[in-house]
């Protein structure tokens, strides 16, 4: 005994097949076992092989999980995100109970997300100049305080609509800095650049796995004991992600050096860079259009569940969970992809999938059919959000990453309040079904327009992929038409 297992092969090296990994491990163990007759040594080698065998599927299928810091982040977020989705469902249900107004649902959504539109560029500048890990710890602590305050007001029975608006605005201010910090941190917590796409897709899968579980739990809790307990559980759940962030061991990262430029100058530089390069510009514009006309779906679902399907909080939970299943399927598909190459087609198809789902959902009067169409909406949503994020992370310059990802946040979250306000206003005039129908048609039209630009975008992105080593030399000619 006392022998140390000294691997002669990197079992986490990219490109190893499952068979190659297993056979290499066995061959090495036999080689070392032949050198040592001690039975304990052989047992030790066998135990090591068994450990590798148990983990090989996970690391090869989801490469980002090879990184310790990412595993912490993934595990800590899991519980917290379930609480976040519970709060989102409880908030819209509480607002509708207090006001019985589709317009007020849109107003609350607008107030909670407009800070992401206004302040996200400043958040991007801050992330480029400061440590995103520290920023994220602060934002998570503040978000926990917000949820607990909302719980206290609701459980004591003194909650009023103006208090919901104020706390929604506070959460929006937090998100304006949290989102770019979170997106930027992902690159820092994966050990290998080639694992970045897997990490982004796994993040999306995690969000939507929580989107599947959270609303279902929220529906039961709201129906049995009230909305206040959803807010309370959400506040407590932040402990998990804060603990995970504090347990990370991160390498120092290069920050933007001070050169006398003001924040506004840096914001203008980021805008000029992003909108001066068509692949980034077109992805951001497509995502913004999708956010305005499709993401308001979640704001209108409470009205649809009660007025059209004649259901209750349980119905709302089922509809949101069905959307979460679709999103989870899409996230798993993206996380299993081995390369960013070809994601342009996914980005182009995703709004059409959600758009067709919205059109069908708007005309459905049957719960089971509505669940099926909600699944399609969720699938398309996660595909465009995660695929867009992955492509942007792959092509953006490192010193502008925070600012470009803040524009991603503006396009994704910052445009949602305008969509909520528009959807709430339209729904109060032409009805929720017609509002969803219009949104679905716009999404399909946007997908067609983006598809027409895709060939020229591929040509622009190809040199970037080649410099980054994303396109192997021996395969460039064969996949020339799939670059984006």
CSV table of C-alpha atoms in Angstrom, one decimal:
chain,number,residue,atom,x,y,z
A,1,UNK,CA,0.0,0.0,0.0
A,2,UNK,CA,1.0,3.6,0.0
A,3,UNK,CA,1.3,3.7,-3.8
A,4,UNK,CA,-0.1,6.8,-5.5
A,5,UNK,CA,-2.1,6.5,-8.7
A,6,UNK,CA,-0.1,8.4,-11.3
A,7,UNK,CA,-2.2,8.7,-14.4
A,8,UNK,CA,-0.3,8.6,-17.7
A,9,UNK,CA,-3.2,9.9,-19.7
A,10,UNK,CA,-5.4,13.0,-19.2
A,11,UNK,CA,-8.8,11.5,-18.7
A,12,UNK,CA,-10.5,14.8,-19.1
A,13,UNK,CA,-8.8,15.6,-22.4
A,14,UNK,CA,-11.3,16.8,-25.0
A,15,UNK,CA,-11.9,14.5,-28.0
A,16,UNK,CA,-11.6,11.2,-26.1
A,17,UNK,CA,-14.4,8.9,-26.9
A,18,UNK,CA,-16.1,6.8,-24.2
A,19,UNK,CA,-14.4,3.7,-25.5
A,20,UNK,CA,-11.0,5.3,-25.6
A,21,UNK,CA,-11.4,6.6,-22.1
A,22,UNK,CA,-12.4,3.3,-20.6
A,23,UNK,CA,-9.8,1.2,-22.5
A,24,UNK,CA,-7.0,3.6,-21.6
A,25,UNK,CA,-8.0,3.4,-17.9
A,26,UNK,CA,-8.0,-0.4,-17.9
A,27,UNK,CA,-4.7,-0.6,-19.8
A,28,UNK,CA,-3.0,1.7,-17.4
A,29,UNK,CA,-4.3,-0.1,-14.3
A,30,UNK,CA,-3.1,-3.5,-15.7
A,31,UNK,CA,0.3,-2.0,-16.5
A,32,UNK,CA,0.7,-0.7,-13.0
A,33,UNK,CA,-0.8,-3.8,-11.4
A,34,UNK,CA,1.8,-5.9,-13.1
A,35,UNK,CA,4.5,-3.9,-11.4
A,36,UNK,CA,3.1,-4.4,-8.0
A,37,UNK,CA,2.0,-7.7,-6.5
A,38,UNK,CA,0.3,-6.1,-3.5
A,39,UNK,CA,-3.4,-7.0,-3.7
A,40,UNK,CA,-4.3,-3.7,-2.0
A,41,UNK,CA,-2.6,-1.8,-4.8
A,42,UNK,CA,-4.7,-3.6,-7.4
A,43,UNK,CA,-7.8,-2.9,-5.4
A,44,UNK,CA,-6.8,0.7,-5.3
A,45,UNK,CA,-6.3,0.8,-9.0
A,46,UNK,CA,-9.7,-1.0,-9.5
A,47,UNK,CA,-11.4,1.5,-7.3
A,48,UNK,CA,-10.0,4.4,-9.2
A,49,UNK,CA,-11.2,2.8,-12.5
A,50,UNK,CA,-14.7,2.4,-11.0
A,51,UNK,CA,-14.7,6.0,-10.0
A,52,UNK,CA,-13.7,7.1,-13.5
A,53,UNK,CA,-16.3,4.8,-15.0
A,54,UNK,CA,-19.0,6.4,-12.9
A,55,UNK,CA,-18.1,9.9,-13.9
A,56,UNK,CA,-17.1,9.4,-17.5
A,57,UNK,CA,-20.6,9.7,-18.9
A,58,UNK,CA,-21.3,12.9,-17.1
A,59,UNK,CA,-18.0,14.6,-18.1
A,60,UNK,CA,-18.2,13.6,-21.7
A,61,UNK,CA,-21.8,14.4,-22.2
A,62,UNK,CA,-21.7,17.6,-20.2
A,63,UNK,CA,-18.0,18.8,-20.3
A,64,UNK,CA,-18.6,21.9,-18.2
A,65,UNK,CA,-19.1,19.7,-15.2
A,66,UNK,CA,-15.4,18.8,-15.2
A,67,UNK,CA,-14.8,22.2,-13.7
A,68,UNK,CA,-15.1,22.4,-9.9
A,69,UNK,CA,-16.2,26.0,-9.8
A,70,UNK,CA,-18.8,25.4,-12.4
A,71,UNK,CA,-20.1,22.4,-10.4
A,72,UNK,CA,-20.5,24.6,-7.4
A,73,UNK,CA,-22.2,27.3,-9.4
A,74,UNK,CA,-24.5,24.7,-11.0
A,75,UNK,CA,-25.5,23.1,-7.7
A,76,UNK,CA,-26.0,26.4,-5.8
A,77,UNK,CA,-28.1,27.9,-8.5
A,78,UNK,CA,-30.4,24.9,-8.8
A,79,UNK,CA,-32.3,25.4,-5.5
A,80,UNK,CA,-32.3,29.2,-5.8
A,81,UNK,CA,-33.8,29.2,-9.3
A,82,UNK,CA,-36.7,27.1,-8.2
A,83,UNK,CA,-37.4,29.7,-5.6
A,84,UNK,CA,-37.1,32.5,-8.2
A,85,UNK,CA,-39.7,30.8,-10.5
A,86,UNK,CA,-42.0,30.3,-7.5
A,87,UNK,CA,-41.8,34.1,-6.8
A,88,UNK,CA,-42.5,35.0,-10.4
A,89,UNK,CA,-45.6,32.9,-10.5
A,90,UNK,CA,-46.7,34.1,-7.0
A,91,UNK,CA,-46.2,37.7,-8.0
A,92,UNK,CA,-48.3,37.7,-11.2
A,93,UNK,CA,-51.0,35.7,-9.3
A,94,UNK,CA,-51.0,38.2,-6.4
A,95,UNK,CA,-51.1,41.2,-8.7
A,96,UNK,CA,-54.1,39.7,-10.6
A,97,UNK,CA,-55.9,38.9,-7.3
A,98,UNK,CA,-55.3,42.5,-6.0
A,99,UNK,CA,-56.3,44.3,-9.2
A,100,UNK,CA,-58.1,41.9,-11.6
A,101,UNK,CA,-56.4,44.0,-14.3
A,102,UNK,CA,-54.4,42.8,-17.4
A,103,UNK,CA,-53.0,46.3,-17.7
A,104,UNK,CA,-51.6,46.2,-14.2
A,105,UNK,CA,-49.9,42.9,-14.9
A,106,UNK,CA,-48.1,44.6,-17.7
A,107,UNK,CA,-47.2,47.6,-15.6
A,108,UNK,CA,-45.7,45.4,-12.8
A,109,UNK,CA,-43.7,43.5,-15.4
A,110,UNK,CA,-42.6,46.8,-17.0
A,111,UNK,CA,-41.4,48.3,-13.7
A,112,UNK,CA,-39.5,45.2,-12.7
A,113,UNK,CA,-37.6,44.9,-16.0
A,114,UNK,CA,-37.1,48.4,-17.3
A,115,UNK,CA,-34.0,48.9,-15.2
A,116,UNK,CA,-32.3,46.2,-17.3
A,117,UNK,CA,-32.9,48.3,-20.4
A,118,UNK,CA,-31.7,51.5,-18.9
A,119,UNK,CA,-28.8,50.4,-16.6
A,120,UNK,CA,-27.5,47.2,-18.2
A,121,UNK,CA,-24.9,49.1,-20.3
A,122,UNK,CA,-23.5,50.6,-17.1
A,123,UNK,CA,-23.6,47.1,-15.5
A,124,UNK,CA,-21.5,45.9,-18.5
A,125,UNK,CA,-18.9,48.6,-18.0
A,126,UNK,CA,-18.7,47.8,-14.3
A,127,UNK,CA,-18.2,44.1,-15.0
A,128,UNK,CA,-15.4,44.9,-17.5
A,129,UNK,CA,-13.6,46.9,-14.8
A,130,UNK,CA,-14.5,45.0,-11.6
A,131,UNK,CA,-14.5,41.4,-10.5
A,132,UNK,CA,-17.9,39.8,-11.6
A,133,UNK,CA,-17.7,37.2,-8.9
A,134,UNK,CA,-17.8,39.9,-6.2
A,135,UNK,CA,-20.5,41.8,-8.0
A,136,UNK,CA,-22.6,38.6,-8.1
A,137,UNK,CA,-22.2,37.9,-4.4
A,138,UNK,CA,-23.5,41.4,-3.6
A,139,UNK,CA,-26.5,41.2,-6.0
A,140,UNK,CA,-27.5,37.8,-4.6
A,141,UNK,CA,-27.5,39.1,-1.0
A,142,UNK,CA,-29.7,42.1,-2.1
A,143,UNK,CA,-32.0,39.8,-4.0
A,144,UNK,CA,-32.5,37.7,-0.9
A,145,UNK,CA,-33.4,40.8,1.1
A,146,UNK,CA,-35.9,41.8,-1.5
A,147,UNK,CA,-37.7,38.4,-1.4
A,148,UNK,CA,-37.8,38.3,2.3
A,149,UNK,CA,-39.3,41.8,2.4
A,150,UNK,CA,-42.0,40.7,-0.1
A,151,UNK,CA,-42.7,37.6,2.1
A,152,UNK,CA,-43.0,39.7,5.3
A,153,UNK,CA,-45.5,42.2,3.7
A,154,UNK,CA,-47.6,39.4,2.2
A,155,UNK,CA,-47.7,37.1,5.3
A,156,UNK,CA,-48.7,40.0,7.5
A,157,UNK,CA,-51.5,40.8,5.2
A,158,UNK,CA,-50.5,44.5,4.6
A,159,UNK,CA,-49.3,44.0,1.0
A,160,UNK,CA,-50.5,46.7,-1.5
A,161,UNK,CA,-49.9,47.1,-5.2
A,162,UNK,CA,-47.6,50.1,-4.7
A,163,UNK,CA,-45.3,47.9,-2.5
A,164,UNK,CA,-45.2,45.2,-5.2
A,165,UNK,CA,-44.2,47.9,-7.7
A,166,UNK,CA,-41.5,49.3,-5.4
A,167,UNK,CA,-40.0,45.9,-4.7
A,168,UNK,CA,-40.2,44.9,-8.4
A,169,UNK,CA,-38.3,48.1,-9.3
A,170,UNK,CA,-35.7,47.2,-6.6
A,171,UNK,CA,-35.3,43.7,-8.1
A,172,UNK,CA,-35.0,45.2,-11.5
A,173,UNK,CA,-32.1,47.4,-10.4
A,174,UNK,CA,-30.4,44.4,-9.0
A,175,UNK,CA,-30.9,42.4,-12.2
A,176,UNK,CA,-29.3,45.2,-14.3
A,177,UNK,CA,-26.0,44.4,-12.7
A,178,UNK,CA,-26.5,40.8,-11.8
A,179,UNK,CA,-27.2,39.6,-15.4
A,180,UNK,CA,-24.0,40.9,-17.1
A,181,UNK,CA,-22.0,39.7,-14.1
A,182,UNK,CA,-23.5,36.3,-14.2
A,183,UNK,CA,-23.0,35.9,-18.0
A,184,UNK,CA,-19.4,37.0,-17.8
A,185,UNK,CA,-18.6,34.8,-14.8
A,186,UNK,CA,-19.4,31.7,-16.8
A,187,UNK,CA,-16.3,32.1,-18.8
A,188,UNK,CA,-14.2,32.4,-15.6
A,189,UNK,CA,-15.5,29.3,-13.9
A,190,UNK,CA,-15.0,26.7,-16.7
A,191,UNK,CA,-11.4,25.4,-16.9
A,192,UNK,CA,-11.4,24.9,-20.7
A,193,UNK,CA,-12.5,27.3,-23.4
A,194,UNK,CA,-14.1,24.5,-25.4
A,195,UNK,CA,-16.4,23.8,-22.4
A,196,UNK,CA,-18.0,27.3,-22.5
A,197,UNK,CA,-20.8,26.3,-24.9
A,198,UNK,CA,-21.7,23.3,-22.6
A,199,UNK,CA,-21.7,25.6,-19.6
A,200,UNK,CA,-24.0,28.2,-21.2
A,201,UNK,CA,-26.4,25.4,-22.3
A,202,UNK,CA,-26.3,23.7,-18.9
A,203,UNK,CA,-27.2,27.1,-17.3
A,204,UNK,CA,-30.2,27.4,-19.6
A,205,UNK,CA,-31.2,23.8,-18.8
A,206,UNK,CA,-30.9,24.6,-15.1
A,207,UNK,CA,-33.0,27.7,-15.4
A,208,UNK,CA,-35.7,25.8,-17.3
A,209,UNK,CA,-35.5,22.7,-15.1
A,210,UNK,CA,-36.3,25.1,-12.2
A,211,UNK,CA,-39.0,26.6,-14.5
A,212,UNK,CA,-40.5,23.1,-14.7
A,213,UNK,CA,-40.4,22.5,-10.9
A,214,UNK,CA,-40.9,26.0,-9.5
A,215,UNK,CA,-44.3,26.8,-11.0
A,216,UNK,CA,-45.7,23.4,-10.2
A,217,UNK,CA,-44.7,23.8,-6.5
A,218,UNK,CA,-45.9,27.4,-6.5
A,219,UNK,CA,-49.3,26.4,-7.8
A,220,UNK,CA,-49.7,23.9,-5.0
A,221,UNK,CA,-48.4,26.3,-2.3
A,222,UNK,CA,-50.6,29.2,-3.6
A,223,UNK,CA,-53.7,27.0,-3.6
A,224,UNK,CA,-53.0,25.5,-0.2
A,225,UNK,CA,-51.3,28.1,2.0
A,226,UNK,CA,-50.9,31.3,0.0
A,227,UNK,CA,-48.5,33.3,-2.0
A,228,UNK,CA,-46.5,34.7,0.9
A,229,UNK,CA,-44.8,31.3,1.5
A,230,UNK,CA,-43.5,31.2,-2.1
A,231,UNK,CA,-41.7,34.5,-1.4
A,232,UNK,CA,-40.4,33.2,1.9
A,233,UNK,CA,-39.0,30.0,0.4
A,234,UNK,CA,-37.4,32.0,-2.4
A,235,UNK,CA,-35.6,34.2,0.1
A,236,UNK,CA,-34.2,31.2,2.0
A,237,UNK,CA,-33.1,29.5,-1.3
A,238,UNK,CA,-30.6,32.3,-2.0
A,239,UNK,CA,-28.4,30.9,0.8
A,240,UNK,CA,-27.4,28.0,-1.5
A,241,UNK,CA,-26.1,30.1,-4.3
A,242,UNK,CA,-24.3,32.6,-2.0
A,243,UNK,CA,-22.6,29.7,-0.2
A,244,UNK,CA,-21.6,28.2,-3.6
A,245,UNK,CA,-20.1,31.5,-4.8
A,246,UNK,CA,-18.1,31.9,-1.6
A,247,UNK,CA,-16.7,28.4,-1.9
A,248,UNK,CA,-15.2,29.0,-5.4
A,249,UNK,CA,-11.5,29.3,-6.0
A,250,UNK,CA,-11.0,31.6,-9.0
A,251,UNK,CA,-7.9,32.7,-10.9
A,252,UNK,CA,-7.3,36.4,-11.2
A,253,UNK,CA,-8.7,37.8,-14.5
A,254,UNK,CA,-7.5,40.7,-16.5
A,255,UNK,CA,-9.7,43.8,-16.0
A,256,UNK,CA,-10.1,46.8,-18.3
A,257,UNK,CA,-7.3,49.2,-17.5
A,258,UNK,CA,-8.2,52.7,-16.6
A,259,UNK,CA,-7.4,55.1,-19.5
A,260,UNK,CA,-9.4,58.2,-18.5
A,261,UNK,CA,-12.5,57.2,-20.5
A,262,UNK,CA,-15.8,57.9,-18.9
A,263,UNK,CA,-18.5,55.2,-18.4
A,264,UNK,CA,-20.5,56.9,-21.2
A,265,UNK,CA,-17.6,56.7,-23.6
A,266,UNK,CA,-17.1,53.0,-22.8
A,267,UNK,CA,-20.8,52.4,-23.4
A,268,UNK,CA,-20.6,54.2,-26.8
A,269,UNK,CA,-17.6,52.1,-27.6
A,270,UNK,CA,-19.5,48.9,-26.8
A,271,UNK,CA,-22.5,50.0,-28.8
A,272,UNK,CA,-20.3,50.9,-31.8
A,273,UNK,CA,-18.5,47.6,-31.6
A,274,UNK,CA,-21.7,45.5,-31.3
A,275,UNK,CA,-23.8,47.3,-33.9
A,276,UNK,CA,-20.9,47.8,-36.3
A,277,UNK,CA,-20.5,44.0,-36.6
A,278,UNK,CA,-23.6,42.5,-38.4
A,279,UNK,CA,-23.4,39.0,-36.8
A,280,UNK,CA,-23.7,40.6,-33.3
A,281,UNK,CA,-26.1,43.2,-34.4
A,282,UNK,CA,-28.5,40.8,-36.1
A,283,UNK,CA,-28.5,38.4,-33.2
A,284,UNK,CA,-29.3,41.2,-30.8
A,285,UNK,CA,-32.1,42.6,-32.9
A,286,UNK,CA,-33.7,39.2,-33.4
A,287,UNK,CA,-33.5,38.6,-29.7
A,288,UNK,CA,-35.0,42.0,-28.9
A,289,UNK,CA,-37.9,41.4,-31.3
A,290,UNK,CA,-38.5,38.0,-29.7
A,291,UNK,CA,-38.5,39.4,-26.2
A,292,UNK,CA,-41.1,42.1,-27.1
A,293,UNK,CA,-43.6,39.8,-28.8
A,294,UNK,CA,-43.0,36.4,-27.2
A,295,UNK,CA,-41.7,36.8,-23.7
A,296,UNK,CA,-44.9,38.6,-22.6
A,297,UNK,CA,-46.5,35.2,-22.8
A,298,UNK,CA,-45.7,34.6,-19.1
A,299,UNK,CA,-47.5,37.8,-18.1
A,300,UNK,CA,-50.7,36.9,-19.9
A,301,UNK,CA,-50.9,33.2,-18.8
A,302,UNK,CA,-52.7,33.9,-15.6
A,303,UNK,CA,-55.5,35.6,-17.5
A,304,UNK,CA,-55.5,32.8,-20.1
A,305,UNK,CA,-55.7,30.1,-17.3
A,306,UNK,CA,-58.6,31.7,-15.5
A,307,UNK,CA,-60.7,33.4,-18.3
A,308,UNK,CA,-60.2,31.1,-21.2
A,309,UNK,CA,-59.5,27.7,-19.7
A,310,UNK,CA,-61.6,28.5,-16.6
A,311,UNK,CA,-58.9,27.1,-14.3
A,312,UNK,CA,-57.1,28.2,-11.1
A,313,UNK,CA,-53.6,28.4,-9.7
A,314,UNK,CA,-53.1,24.7,-10.4
A,315,UNK,CA,-53.8,25.4,-14.1
A,316,UNK,CA,-51.3,28.2,-14.2
A,317,UNK,CA,-48.7,26.0,-12.6
A,318,UNK,CA,-49.3,23.2,-15.2
A,319,UNK,CA,-49.1,25.7,-18.1
A,320,UNK,CA,-45.8,27.1,-16.9
A,321,UNK,CA,-44.4,23.7,-16.1
A,322,UNK,CA,-45.3,22.5,-19.7
A,323,UNK,CA,-43.3,25.5,-21.0
A,324,UNK,CA,-40.5,24.5,-18.7
A,325,UNK,CA,-40.4,21.0,-20.1
A,326,UNK,CA,-40.0,22.3,-23.6
A,327,UNK,CA,-37.3,24.6,-22.4
A,328,UNK,CA,-35.5,21.8,-20.6
A,329,UNK,CA,-35.6,19.6,-23.7
A,330,UNK,CA,-34.0,22.4,-25.7
A,331,UNK,CA,-31.4,23.0,-23.0
A,332,UNK,CA,-30.4,19.4,-22.9
A,333,UNK,CA,-30.1,19.3,-26.7
A,334,UNK,CA,-27.8,22.4,-26.7
A,335,UNK,CA,-25.7,21.2,-23.8
A,336,UNK,CA,-25.0,17.9,-25.7
A,337,UNK,CA,-23.7,19.7,-28.8
A,338,UNK,CA,-20.0,19.4,-29.2
A,339,UNK,CA,-19.5,22.7,-31.1
A,340,UNK,CA,-20.9,26.2,-31.6
A,341,UNK,CA,-20.7,25.6,-35.4
A,342,UNK,CA,-24.2,25.5,-36.9
A,343,UNK,CA,-26.0,27.4,-34.1
A,344,UNK,CA,-27.1,30.0,-36.6
A,345,UNK,CA,-29.7,27.7,-38.0
A,346,UNK,CA,-30.9,27.0,-34.4
A,347,UNK,CA,-31.2,30.8,-33.8
A,348,UNK,CA,-33.1,31.2,-37.0
A,349,UNK,CA,-35.5,28.4,-36.3
A,350,UNK,CA,-36.2,29.1,-32.6
A,351,UNK,CA,-38.5,32.2,-33.0
A,352,UNK,CA,-40.5,30.3,-35.6
A,353,UNK,CA,-41.0,27.4,-33.2
A,354,UNK,CA,-42.2,29.6,-30.4
A,355,UNK,CA,-44.2,31.7,-32.9
A,356,UNK,CA,-46.1,28.8,-34.2
A,357,UNK,CA,-46.6,27.6,-30.6
A,358,UNK,CA,-48.1,31.0,-29.7
A,359,UNK,CA,-50.4,31.1,-32.6
A,360,UNK,CA,-51.8,27.6,-31.8
A,361,UNK,CA,-51.9,28.4,-28.1
A,362,UNK,CA,-54.0,31.5,-28.7
A,363,UNK,CA,-56.6,29.4,-30.5
A,364,UNK,CA,-56.7,26.5,-28.1
A,365,UNK,CA,-59.6,26.0,-25.6
A,366,UNK,CA,-58.5,22.6,-24.4
A,367,UNK,CA,-56.0,22.3,-21.5
A,368,UNK,CA,-54.2,19.3,-22.9
A,369,UNK,CA,-53.7,20.9,-26.3
A,370,UNK,CA,-52.6,24.1,-24.5
A,371,UNK,CA,-50.0,22.2,-22.6
A,372,UNK,CA,-48.6,20.8,-25.8
A,373,UNK,CA,-48.4,24.3,-27.4
A,374,UNK,CA,-46.9,25.7,-24.2
A,375,UNK,CA,-44.1,23.1,-24.5
A,376,UNK,CA,-43.3,24.4,-28.1
A,377,UNK,CA,-43.2,28.0,-26.8
A,378,UNK,CA,-40.7,27.0,-24.1
A,379,UNK,CA,-38.6,25.0,-26.5
A,380,UNK,CA,-38.2,27.9,-29.0
A,381,UNK,CA,-37.5,30.3,-26.1
A,382,UNK,CA,-34.6,28.4,-24.7
A,383,UNK,CA,-33.1,27.7,-28.1
A,384,UNK,CA,-32.9,31.4,-29.1
A,385,UNK,CA,-31.7,32.6,-25.7
A,386,UNK,CA,-29.0,30.0,-25.1
A,387,UNK,CA,-27.9,29.7,-28.7
A,388,UNK,CA,-27.6,33.5,-29.0
A,389,UNK,CA,-25.6,33.7,-25.8
A,390,UNK,CA,-23.2,30.9,-27.0
A,391,UNK,CA,-22.6,32.5,-30.3
A,392,UNK,CA,-22.0,36.0,-28.8
A,393,UNK,CA,-19.6,34.5,-26.2
A,394,UNK,CA,-17.7,32.8,-29.0
A,395,UNK,CA,-17.2,35.8,-31.3
A,396,UNK,CA,-16.9,38.7,-28.9
A,397,UNK,CA,-13.5,40.2,-28.0
A,398,UNK,CA,-12.5,39.6,-24.3
A,399,UNK,CA,-12.1,43.3,-23.4
A,400,UNK,CA,-15.6,44.0,-24.6
A,401,UNK,CA,-17.3,40.9,-23.3
A,402,UNK,CA,-19.1,42.6,-20.3
A,403,UNK,CA,-20.5,45.4,-22.5
A,404,UNK,CA,-21.7,43.1,-25.3
A,405,UNK,CA,-23.3,40.8,-22.8
A,406,UNK,CA,-25.0,43.8,-21.2
A,407,UNK,CA,-26.5,44.5,-24.6
A,408,UNK,CA,-27.5,40.8,-24.7
A,409,UNK,CA,-29.2,41.5,-21.3
A,410,UNK,CA,-30.9,44.6,-22.8
A,411,UNK,CA,-32.2,42.7,-25.7
A,412,UNK,CA,-33.3,39.7,-23.6
A,413,UNK,CA,-34.5,41.2,-20.3
A,414,UNK,CA,-34.5,44.9,-21.1
A,415,UNK,CA,-37.0,44.7,-23.9
A,416,UNK,CA,-39.4,42.5,-22.0
A,417,UNK,CA,-41.0,45.4,-20.1
A,418,UNK,CA,-42.0,47.0,-23.3
A,419,UNK,CA,-43.5,43.7,-24.4
A,420,UNK,CA,-45.3,43.4,-21.1
A,421,UNK,CA,-46.7,46.9,-21.4
A,422,UNK,CA,-47.7,46.4,-25.0
A,423,UNK,CA,-49.3,43.0,-24.3
A,424,UNK,CA,-51.2,44.2,-21.2
A,425,UNK,CA,-52.5,47.2,-23.2
A,426,UNK,CA,-53.5,45.1,-26.2
A,427,UNK,CA,-55.0,42.3,-24.1
A,428,UNK,CA,-57.3,44.8,-22.3
A,429,UNK,CA,-58.6,46.0,-25.7
A,430,UNK,CA,-58.6,43.1,-28.1
A,431,UNK,CA,-58.3,40.1,-25.7
A,432,UNK,CA,-55.5,37.9,-24.6
A,433,UNK,CA,-55.9,35.4,-27.4
A,434,UNK,CA,-55.6,38.0,-30.2
A,435,UNK,CA,-52.6,39.5,-28.4
A,436,UNK,CA,-50.8,36.1,-28.4
A,437,UNK,CA,-51.8,35.6,-32.0
A,438,UNK,CA,-50.2,38.8,-33.1
A,439,UNK,CA,-47.0,38.0,-31.1
A,440,UNK,CA,-46.7,34.6,-32.7
A,441,UNK,CA,-47.0,36.0,-36.3
A,442,UNK,CA,-44.3,38.6,-35.6
A,443,UNK,CA,-41.9,36.0,-34.3
A,444,UNK,CA,-42.4,33.8,-37.4
A,445,UNK,CA,-41.8,36.9,-39.7
A,446,UNK,CA,-38.6,37.8,-37.7
A,447,UNK,CA,-37.3,34.2,-38.1
A,448,UNK,CA,-37.7,34.4,-41.9
A,449,UNK,CA,-36.0,37.7,-42.1
A,450,UNK,CA,-33.0,36.5,-40.1
A,451,UNK,CA,-32.7,33.3,-42.2
A,452,UNK,CA,-32.3,35.4,-45.3
A,453,UNK,CA,-29.3,37.1,-43.7
A,454,UNK,CA,-27.7,34.0,-42.5
A,455,UNK,CA,-25.4,33.2,-45.5
A,456,UNK,CA,-23.6,36.6,-45.3
A,457,UNK,CA,-23.3,36.3,-41.5
A,458,UNK,CA,-21.6,32.9,-41.9
A,459,UNK,CA,-18.9,34.5,-44.1
A,460,UNK,CA,-18.1,37.2,-41.5
A,461,UNK,CA,-18.0,34.7,-38.5
A,462,UNK,CA,-15.8,32.1,-40.2
A,463,UNK,CA,-12.4,34.0,-39.7
A,464,UNK,CA,-13.2,34.4,-36.0
A,465,UNK,CA,-13.9,30.7,-35.6
A,466,UNK,CA,-10.7,29.8,-37.4
A,467,UNK,CA,-8.6,32.1,-35.2
A,468,UNK,CA,-10.2,30.7,-32.1
A,469,UNK,CA,-9.5,27.1,-33.2
A,470,UNK,CA,-13.3,26.4,-33.3
A,471,UNK,CA,-13.0,25.3,-36.9
A,472,UNK,CA,-10.4,22.5,-37.2
A,473,UNK,CA,-8.3,23.0,-40.4
A,474,UNK,CA,-9.0,19.5,-41.7
A,475,UNK,CA,-12.8,20.1,-41.5
A,476,UNK,CA,-13.0,23.7,-42.7
A,477,UNK,CA,-13.9,22.9,-46.3
A,478,UNK,CA,-16.5,20.3,-45.3
A,479,UNK,CA,-18.4,22.6,-42.9
A,480,UNK,CA,-17.9,25.9,-44.6
A,481,UNK,CA,-21.7,26.2,-45.0
A,482,UNK,CA,-22.4,25.5,-41.4
A,483,UNK,CA,-20.2,28.0,-39.7
A,484,UNK,CA,-22.9,30.0,-38.0
